[in-house]
Protein backbone atom coordinates (compact mmCIF):
# COMPACT_ATOMS: atom_id res chain seq x y z
CA MET A 1 0.00 0.00 0.00
CA SER A 2 1.27 3.46 -0.85
CA THR A 3 1.17 6.22 1.77
CA GLY A 4 -0.22 9.11 -0.29
CA TRP A 5 -3.64 10.16 1.00
CA ASN A 6 -6.13 12.27 -0.93
CA ASP A 7 -7.47 15.28 0.99
CA ASN A 8 -10.88 15.04 -0.71
CA THR A 9 -11.89 11.66 0.75
CA PRO A 10 -11.82 10.47 4.37
CA ILE A 11 -8.70 8.41 5.05
CA TYR A 12 -10.69 5.44 6.38
CA ARG A 13 -12.50 5.21 3.03
CA GLN A 14 -9.22 5.42 1.12
CA LEU A 15 -7.75 2.71 3.32
CA LYS A 16 -10.81 0.53 2.77
CA GLU A 17 -10.50 1.01 -1.01
CA ARG A 18 -6.84 0.02 -0.87
CA VAL A 19 -7.73 -3.20 0.93
CA VAL A 20 -10.53 -3.83 -1.60
CA GLY A 21 -7.97 -3.29 -4.38
CA MET A 22 -5.68 -5.85 -2.77
CA MET A 23 -8.58 -8.31 -2.70
CA LEU A 24 -9.50 -7.68 -6.33
CA ASP A 25 -5.87 -7.92 -7.46
CA GLY A 26 -5.40 -11.22 -5.62
CA VAL A 27 -2.83 -9.86 -3.17
CA LEU A 28 -5.23 -10.95 -0.42
CA GLN A 29 -6.92 -14.33 -0.83
CA ALA A 30 -9.86 -15.91 0.99
CA GLY A 31 -8.70 -16.91 4.46
CA ASP A 32 -5.75 -14.50 4.49
CA ALA A 33 -5.24 -12.32 7.54
CA LEU A 34 -5.32 -8.58 7.08
CA PRO A 35 -2.47 -6.63 8.64
CA SER A 36 -3.35 -5.75 12.24
CA VAL A 37 -4.91 -2.41 13.12
CA ARG A 38 -1.82 -1.55 15.17
CA GLN A 39 0.52 -2.49 12.35
CA ILE A 40 -1.32 -0.34 9.77
CA ALA A 41 -1.68 2.55 12.20
CA ALA A 42 2.04 2.52 12.99
CA GLU A 43 3.21 1.96 9.43
CA TYR A 44 1.10 4.77 7.93
CA GLN A 45 1.01 7.02 11.01
CA LEU A 46 -2.78 6.77 11.30
CA ASN A 47 -5.04 6.86 14.30
CA PRO A 48 -5.99 3.24 15.15
CA ILE A 49 -9.65 4.36 15.19
CA THR A 50 -9.30 5.33 11.51
CA VAL A 51 -7.97 1.87 10.65
CA SER A 52 -10.66 0.18 12.77
CA ARG A 53 -13.37 2.15 10.99
CA ALA A 54 -12.08 1.05 7.56
CA TYR A 55 -11.91 -2.57 8.71
CA GLN A 56 -15.38 -2.37 10.28
CA GLU A 57 -16.87 -1.31 6.94
CA LEU A 58 -15.28 -4.38 5.36
CA VAL A 59 -16.81 -6.53 8.13
CA ASP A 60 -20.21 -4.87 7.63
CA GLU A 61 -20.02 -5.76 3.92
CA THR A 62 -19.07 -9.37 4.85
CA LEU A 63 -15.79 -9.09 2.95
CA VAL A 64 -13.81 -9.59 6.15
CA GLU A 65 -14.58 -11.48 9.34
CA LYS A 66 -13.33 -10.81 12.85
CA ARG A 67 -11.83 -13.76 14.67
CA ARG A 68 -11.70 -12.94 18.33
CA GLY A 69 -8.13 -12.77 19.52
CA LEU A 70 -6.77 -13.63 16.07
CA GLY A 71 -7.53 -10.63 13.85
CA MET A 72 -9.37 -9.92 10.61
CA TYR A 73 -9.56 -12.38 7.73
CA MET A 74 -10.80 -12.16 4.16
CA THR A 75 -13.98 -14.21 3.80
CA GLU A 76 -14.69 -16.94 1.26
CA GLY A 77 -16.37 -15.46 -1.78
CA ALA A 78 -15.30 -11.88 -0.97
CA ARG A 79 -13.44 -11.43 -4.28
CA ASP A 80 -16.39 -12.76 -6.30
CA LYS A 81 -18.75 -10.46 -4.42
CA LEU A 82 -16.46 -7.48 -5.05
CA LEU A 83 -16.07 -8.33 -8.74
CA ALA A 84 -19.85 -8.54 -9.17
CA SER A 85 -20.48 -5.22 -7.44
CA GLU A 86 -17.60 -3.45 -9.21
CA ARG A 87 -18.77 -4.72 -12.59
CA GLU A 88 -22.32 -3.56 -11.86
CA ARG A 89 -21.07 -0.13 -10.73
CA PHE A 90 -18.89 0.18 -13.86
CA ILE A 91 -21.79 -0.68 -16.17
CA ARG A 92 -24.19 1.63 -14.34
CA GLU A 93 -21.92 4.62 -13.63
CA GLU A 94 -18.77 4.64 -15.75
CA TRP A 95 -19.63 2.89 -19.02
CA PRO A 96 -22.41 5.29 -20.13
CA ALA A 97 -20.07 8.29 -19.88
CA MET A 98 -17.29 6.37 -21.62
CA LEU A 99 -19.63 5.26 -24.41
CA GLU A 100 -20.88 8.83 -24.86
CA ARG A 101 -17.28 10.08 -25.17
CA ILE A 102 -16.53 7.36 -27.75
CA ARG A 103 -19.57 8.45 -29.77
CA ARG A 104 -18.76 12.15 -29.40
CA LEU A 105 -15.24 11.57 -30.74
CA GLY A 106 -16.59 9.54 -33.64
CA LEU A 107 -14.65 6.46 -32.65
CA ASP A 108 -15.67 2.97 -33.74
CA LEU A 109 -16.08 0.64 -30.77
CA GLY A 110 -15.01 -2.42 -32.79
CA GLN A 111 -11.87 -0.66 -33.97
CA LEU A 112 -11.05 0.37 -30.40
CA LEU A 113 -11.41 -3.20 -29.20
CA ARG A 114 -9.19 -4.53 -32.00
CA SER A 115 -6.51 -1.90 -31.37
CA SER A 116 -6.42 -2.73 -27.66
CA GLY A 117 -6.09 -6.47 -28.23
CA GLY A 118 -9.71 -7.24 -27.34
CA ALA A 119 -12.18 -9.16 -29.43
CA ALA A 120 -14.64 -7.24 -31.59
């Protein structure tokens, strides 16, 4: 995880998104332990409450489970759940704007796919 924080978004949300990115990228696998709250707080000079809040959101979304006395662990199926929700969000929020920009620039979607190595 990099240490640069964006001033426009609460740090706990940025931290949560970094952990989600690690899950999506396969850095964290189902059953893997997340770094401890103390470890993250010390390493990135964050308030432990900030780290706990980020982790709690992951627990609330059932992406992570607390194991009393052991720490936080990525749940089975968390990556699949994240992929499904990220795909849905992309299709709903990002793709329409991207498609409109492609149309506005007069680009051919098939040509774009071929030039990027994708199938048309």
